[in-house]
Amino acid sequence: MPGRIREEDVSTVRDRARIEEVVRETVTLKAAGGGSYKGLCPFHDERSPSFNVTPSKGLYHCFSCGEGGDVITFVRKIDALSFTEAVEKLAGKYGIVLRYEDGPGGGGSNQQGQRTRLVEAHKVASAFYQQQLQSPQAEHARAFLIERGFEPESWLTFGVGYSPAGWDGLRTHLRSRGFTDEEMLASGLAVSGQRGAYDRFRDRLMWPIRDSGGDPIGFGARKLSESDQGPKYLNTPESPIYKKSQVLYGIDLARREMAKQHQAVVVEGYTDVMACHMAGITTAVATCGTAFGADHVKILRRILMDDDNNHAQVIFTFDGDAAGRKAAIKAFGEDQKFVASTFVAIEPNGLDPCDLRLRSGASAVQALVDNRIPLFEYVMRSTISDFDLDTAEGRVAAMRAVAPILAGIKDPALRPEYVRTVSGWLGMSESALLSESGISNRKTTSNQSASTARVSAPAGSQAGLVEREALKCVLQAPQLVGAWFESLEESVFTIPVAATVFATCVSAGNPLEFTTSSDWVSAVLAVAPSDEVRSHIRAMAVEPLPLDAPDQRYVQAVLARLLEMDAGRRIAEIKGALNRAEDGNDAQEQSQLLSDLLSLEKYRRDMREFAVGDQA
Ligand code: ZN
């Protein structure tokens, strides 16, 4: 049970710890005037900075979620520490000696909080491993590093060390420094055995894993001998201070450069991080024993201060093989959380940055990163490469596979560019790709009856995009939509939420009767059936249209496209029904359907002309 830290020492910590410096370990801050700073709030997800730090008052506050406090509160919340542990962490950082109420003369070491003790154990272990790397027994470990182009001076920068073979080298050392078996077990440095704790890492090359403030919290360990039955890489298990989903190796070294260069390079291993930093890529980090995930995205976003006005770049390096490609596609899924432009750097011969530097030098690593391509492009190319583009069927199938990816591109300025690029690869016209992809999610198996209910397209599909854009026009430009509103029906919307929003608009009245779009939006919100629908309406009412001020031409093109796509779906249904009528020799039915088909096809042509032409 830790004793109470003396009140005056807590005050000293509060006074001497610089809040902006402490916050900057987690959040990139920009000057906000008046001596204050702002950044992206680490306590809630946001796109524009509402998290403020005021050093003159020693306080932080988020204007969005209300989180706030002093430097100790910040450390407690961000690292999930107790009050005592937070004060101890700050005291350690600023070299303040703490005294405890219950203990005599400054208190015994057993009065410190758990985090402090576990970090302390890691510091001792790290120094021990580094020293062991110089020992005669570590010759193979040194050879491993030299063979990979890492000279002794780099060992120090990265704190590389060696865990001796045997069972109790570190344990004995930690005991001599006053650490208990319990602490060794809690830190993950030791494993529980029949005769007490024994060393977890034996005869391995050791990389200390540090948090963004530089405190060692775990180790990555590589096997060196064939006799080692364990996995090639072994990492610290989850512990009170080590959460693998939130750890990035190299973050302590890369953090400042990431904020400065608005760039992060994500590589796959410890030696790759070393090779990148030594080749001048000082923004390189790696995940430790886990795939890059949502928590990693959050950490990078806060450091890169990635918001709508500041597009930082995140560059993944992957092996060019199938596994690397799978990883890229997985990261693409995660990437949807990024506003950042995400890129991949792929070495054609499948060399990782470590091997590449060894074989071709530092400039080759730099070139690898320089030759990055957008992740979207990479994923689309890989997707298309599965199909035979020499056949019409192959091209259509490729287009269907690629349509949802195109629709998933968040940046409306980039989307047309990619549609153009992809249509080029597929040898199809842009308009074909656009309009065809509207029905690309429909099943086309021969036994499907054309009269079955509409298959609703996913919200991210081309149909979903057009439907959303149409509703944005309806909400934001009611006067321009004007008479077109009357020709829309709920059934033209295939996305359920779009259909609901449209139905809500209909029940709010005629947009032409409202002089301003804000009156119109208020009227629509007032009749919305639920909070969820209201939040969709609000989003659509503010999401920017591609033009600063929407014009008649644009609104008309969007609505005509929507109606054209709907006509396309109805034509497909009628054609199916016509086939069945022919099979059944029902002449009257056939002639009716044919007449419907002709008028629908004319309607579709008209709409297409409205969508692309100059009709007013
Ligand atoms: Zn917040």
mmCIF file of C-alpha atoms in Angstrom, residues 408-582:
data_model
loop_
_atom_site.group_PDB
_atom_site.id
_atom_site.type_symbol
_atom_site.label_atom_id
_atom_site.label_comp_id
_atom_site.label_asym_id
_atom_site.label_seq_id
_atom_site.Cartn_x
_atom_site.Cartn_y
_atom_site.Cartn_z
ATOM 1 C CA GLY A 408 -15.473 4.218 -50.402
ATOM 2 C CA ILE A 409 -13.142 7.081 -51.305
ATOM 3 C CA LYS A 410 -14.006 9.753 -48.794
ATOM 4 C CA ASP A 411 -12.441 12.741 -50.462
ATOM 5 C CA PRO A 412 -14.968 13.982 -53.040
ATOM 6 C CA ALA A 413 -12.173 15.764 -54.887
ATOM 7 C CA LEU A 414 -10.277 12.502 -55.429
ATOM 8 C CA ARG A 415 -13.178 10.315 -56.486
ATOM 9 C CA PRO A 416 -13.570 11.567 -60.086
ATOM 10 C CA GLU A 417 -9.839 11.226 -60.569
ATOM 11 C CA TYR A 418 -9.944 7.571 -59.568
ATOM 12 C CA VAL A 419 -13.031 6.878 -61.649
ATOM 13 C CA ARG A 420 -11.058 8.241 -64.594
ATOM 14 C CA THR A 421 -7.998 6.153 -63.729
ATOM 15 C CA VAL A 422 -9.933 2.931 -63.214
ATOM 16 C CA SER A 423 -12.009 3.376 -66.340
ATOM 17 C CA GLY A 424 -8.699 3.688 -68.184
ATOM 18 C CA TRP A 425 -7.373 0.438 -66.739
ATOM 19 C CA LEU A 426 -10.603 -1.364 -67.591
ATOM 20 C CA GLY A 427 -10.934 0.117 -71.066
ATOM 21 C CA MET A 428 -14.421 1.369 -70.222
ATOM 22 C CA SER A 429 -15.820 4.854 -70.468
ATOM 23 C CA GLU A 430 -16.140 6.843 -67.285
ATOM 24 C CA SER A 431 -19.881 7.214 -67.698
ATOM 25 C CA ALA A 432 -20.220 3.457 -68.222
ATOM 26 C CA LEU A 433 -18.310 2.862 -65.031
ATOM 27 C CA LEU A 434 -20.413 5.386 -63.158
ATOM 28 C CA SER A 435 -23.811 4.318 -64.362
ATOM 29 C CA GLU A 436 -23.065 0.609 -64.534
ATOM 30 C CA SER A 437 -21.689 0.583 -61.034
ATOM 31 C CA GLY A 438 -25.043 1.843 -59.839
ATOM 32 C CA ILE A 439 -26.449 -1.607 -60.562
ATOM 33 C CA SER A 440 -23.245 -3.466 -59.949
ATOM 34 C CA ASN A 441 -24.368 -4.747 -56.599
ATOM 35 C CA ARG A 442 -27.442 -6.428 -58.019
ATOM 36 C CA LYS A 443 -27.302 -10.161 -58.277
ATOM 37 C CA THR A 444 -27.471 -11.259 -61.877
ATOM 38 C CA THR A 445 -27.849 -15.004 -61.488
ATOM 39 C CA SER A 446 -30.092 -16.384 -64.206
ATOM 40 C CA ASN A 447 -32.627 -17.932 -61.855
ATOM 41 C CA GLN A 448 -33.363 -14.668 -60.130
ATOM 42 C CA SER A 449 -36.820 -13.413 -60.868
ATOM 43 C CA ALA A 450 -36.897 -9.874 -62.169
ATOM 44 C CA SER A 451 -39.963 -9.135 -60.114
ATOM 45 C CA THR A 452 -38.253 -9.801 -56.784
ATOM 46 C CA ALA A 453 -38.005 -6.857 -54.452
ATOM 47 C CA ARG A 454 -35.247 -4.341 -55.118
ATOM 48 C CA VAL A 455 -31.928 -5.403 -53.800
ATOM 49 C CA SER A 456 -30.818 -2.471 -51.714
ATOM 50 C CA ALA A 457 -27.321 -1.288 -52.491
ATOM 51 C CA PRO A 458 -24.799 -0.721 -49.713
ATOM 52 C CA ALA A 459 -24.517 2.888 -48.584
ATOM 53 C CA GLY A 460 -20.983 3.221 -49.967
ATOM 54 C CA SER A 461 -21.897 2.051 -53.507
ATOM 55 C CA GLN A 462 -22.248 4.340 -56.497
ATOM 56 C CA ALA A 463 -26.036 4.232 -56.043
ATOM 57 C CA GLY A 464 -25.561 5.191 -52.398
ATOM 58 C CA LEU A 465 -23.353 8.133 -53.356
ATOM 59 C CA VAL A 466 -25.791 9.491 -55.921
ATOM 60 C CA GLU A 467 -28.707 9.083 -53.524
ATOM 61 C CA ARG A 468 -26.822 10.899 -50.793
ATOM 62 C CA GLU A 469 -25.756 13.688 -53.157
ATOM 63 C CA ALA A 470 -29.360 14.091 -54.314
ATOM 64 C CA LEU A 471 -30.585 14.448 -50.720
ATOM 65 C CA LYS A 472 -27.820 16.966 -50.006
ATOM 66 C CA CYS A 473 -29.117 19.018 -52.951
ATOM 67 C CA VAL A 474 -32.709 18.677 -51.746
ATOM 68 C CA LEU A 475 -31.743 19.896 -48.257
ATOM 69 C CA GLN A 476 -29.190 22.533 -49.193
ATOM 70 C CA ALA A 477 -30.658 23.980 -52.381
ATOM 71 C CA PRO A 478 -34.468 23.652 -52.088
ATOM 72 C CA GLN A 479 -35.074 26.516 -54.528
ATOM 73 C CA LEU A 480 -32.879 24.959 -57.207
ATOM 74 C CA VAL A 481 -34.430 21.524 -56.740
ATOM 75 C CA GLY A 482 -37.827 23.149 -57.274
ATOM 76 C CA ALA A 483 -40.065 21.160 -59.577
ATOM 77 C CA TRP A 484 -37.695 18.187 -59.675
ATOM 78 C CA PHE A 485 -38.833 17.365 -56.159
ATOM 79 C CA GLU A 486 -42.219 16.362 -57.567
ATOM 80 C CA SER A 487 -40.676 13.768 -59.888
ATOM 81 C CA LEU A 488 -38.845 12.001 -57.071
ATOM 82 C CA GLU A 489 -40.424 9.070 -55.319
ATOM 83 C CA GLU A 490 -39.355 7.152 -52.263
ATOM 84 C CA SER A 491 -38.792 4.071 -54.452
ATOM 85 C CA VAL A 492 -35.914 5.707 -56.361
ATOM 86 C CA PHE A 493 -33.857 5.506 -53.164
ATOM 87 C CA THR A 494 -32.405 2.038 -52.675
ATOM 88 C CA ILE A 495 -30.501 2.819 -49.469
ATOM 89 C CA PRO A 496 -32.933 2.440 -46.560
ATOM 90 C CA VAL A 497 -31.705 5.508 -44.693
ATOM 91 C CA ALA A 498 -31.864 7.608 -47.875
ATOM 92 C CA ALA A 499 -35.445 6.477 -48.472
ATOM 93 C CA THR A 500 -36.335 7.452 -44.887
ATOM 94 C CA VAL A 501 -34.709 10.871 -45.182
ATOM 95 C CA PHE A 502 -36.550 11.482 -48.451
ATOM 96 C CA ALA A 503 -39.887 10.415 -46.914
ATOM 97 C CA THR A 504 -39.203 12.854 -44.068
ATOM 98 C CA CYS A 505 -38.634 15.649 -46.599
ATOM 99 C CA VAL A 506 -41.939 14.816 -48.302
ATOM 100 C CA SER A 507 -43.817 15.009 -45.028
ATOM 101 C CA ALA A 508 -42.205 18.393 -44.284
ATOM 102 C CA GLY A 509 -43.902 19.888 -47.352
ATOM 103 C CA ASN A 510 -42.732 21.434 -50.592
ATOM 104 C CA PRO A 511 -39.195 22.860 -50.548
ATOM 105 C CA LEU A 512 -40.262 25.648 -52.909
ATOM 106 C CA GLU A 513 -42.397 27.097 -50.133
ATOM 107 C CA PHE A 514 -39.304 27.814 -48.056
ATOM 108 C CA THR A 515 -37.173 30.824 -48.922
ATOM 109 C CA THR A 516 -34.027 29.744 -47.118
ATOM 110 C CA SER A 517 -32.504 26.327 -46.867
ATOM 111 C CA SER A 518 -32.149 26.677 -43.087
ATOM 112 C CA ASP A 519 -35.940 27.165 -42.695
ATOM 113 C CA TRP A 520 -36.470 24.148 -44.911
ATOM 114 C CA VAL A 521 -33.966 21.990 -42.971
ATOM 115 C CA SER A 522 -35.591 23.023 -39.657
ATOM 116 C CA ALA A 523 -38.976 21.987 -41.028
ATOM 117 C CA VAL A 524 -37.563 18.617 -42.116
ATOM 118 C CA LEU A 525 -35.851 18.067 -38.754
ATOM 119 C CA ALA A 526 -39.097 18.881 -36.957
ATOM 120 C CA VAL A 527 -40.908 15.948 -38.575
ATOM 121 C CA ALA A 528 -38.008 13.444 -38.429
ATOM 122 C CA PRO A 529 -39.091 10.178 -36.807
ATOM 123 C CA SER A 530 -35.982 9.614 -34.666
ATOM 124 C CA ASP A 531 -32.705 11.065 -33.420
ATOM 125 C CA GLU A 532 -30.847 8.772 -35.788
ATOM 126 C CA VAL A 533 -32.702 10.129 -38.810
ATOM 127 C CA ARG A 534 -32.195 13.683 -37.500
ATOM 128 C CA SER A 535 -28.460 13.118 -37.290
ATOM 129 C CA HIS A 536 -28.406 11.844 -40.913
ATOM 130 C CA ILE A 537 -30.378 14.905 -42.010
ATOM 131 C CA ARG A 538 -28.014 17.271 -40.214
ATOM 132 C CA ALA A 539 -25.004 15.598 -41.780
ATOM 133 C CA MET A 540 -26.505 15.823 -45.267
ATOM 134 C CA ALA A 541 -27.480 19.441 -44.675
ATOM 135 C CA VAL A 542 -23.899 20.479 -43.951
ATOM 136 C CA GLU A 543 -21.757 18.055 -45.961
ATOM 137 C CA PRO A 544 -20.121 20.211 -48.651
ATOM 138 C CA LEU A 545 -21.302 20.009 -52.243
ATOM 139 C CA PRO A 546 -18.469 20.065 -54.788
ATOM 140 C CA LEU A 547 -19.280 23.677 -55.733
ATOM 141 C CA ASP A 548 -18.972 26.643 -53.390
ATOM 142 C CA ALA A 549 -22.485 27.650 -54.302
ATOM 143 C CA PRO A 550 -24.618 24.902 -55.851
ATOM 144 C CA ASP A 551 -25.941 25.869 -59.278
ATOM 145 C CA GLN A 552 -28.960 24.763 -61.271
ATOM 146 C CA ARG A 553 -26.785 22.729 -63.612
ATOM 147 C CA TYR A 554 -25.252 20.637 -60.848
ATOM 148 C CA VAL A 555 -28.498 19.990 -58.960
ATOM 149 C CA GLN A 556 -30.189 18.953 -62.190
ATOM 150 C CA ALA A 557 -27.334 16.632 -63.146
ATOM 151 C CA VAL A 558 -27.445 14.859 -59.778
ATOM 152 C CA LEU A 559 -31.228 14.422 -59.751
ATOM 153 C CA ALA A 560 -31.294 13.297 -63.377
ATOM 154 C CA ARG A 561 -28.569 10.749 -62.607
ATOM 155 C CA LEU A 562 -30.650 9.450 -59.713
ATOM 156 C CA LEU A 563 -33.703 9.036 -61.955
ATOM 157 C CA GLU A 564 -31.612 7.525 -64.742
ATOM 158 C CA MET A 565 -30.265 4.865 -62.370
ATOM 159 C CA ASP A 566 -33.767 4.106 -61.173
ATOM 160 C CA ALA A 567 -34.963 3.797 -64.765
ATOM 161 C CA GLY A 568 -32.070 1.414 -65.417
ATOM 162 C CA ARG A 569 -33.208 -0.834 -62.585
ATOM 163 C CA ARG A 570 -36.806 -0.813 -63.769
ATOM 164 C CA ILE A 571 -35.722 -1.614 -67.330
ATOM 165 C CA ALA A 572 -33.817 -4.653 -66.044
ATOM 166 C CA GLU A 573 -36.928 -5.804 -64.210
ATOM 167 C CA ILE A 574 -39.141 -5.390 -67.240
ATOM 168 C CA LYS A 575 -36.667 -7.262 -69.439
ATOM 169 C CA GLY A 576 -36.795 -10.162 -67.008
ATOM 170 C CA ALA A 577 -40.575 -10.129 -67.028
ATOM 171 C CA LEU A 578 -40.533 -9.940 -70.830
ATOM 172 C CA ASN A 579 -38.382 -13.078 -71.031
ATOM 173 C CA ARG A 580 -40.843 -14.920 -68.861
ATOM 174 C CA ALA A 581 -43.785 -13.651 -70.901
ATOM 175 C CA GLU A 582 -42.083 -14.913 -74.064
#
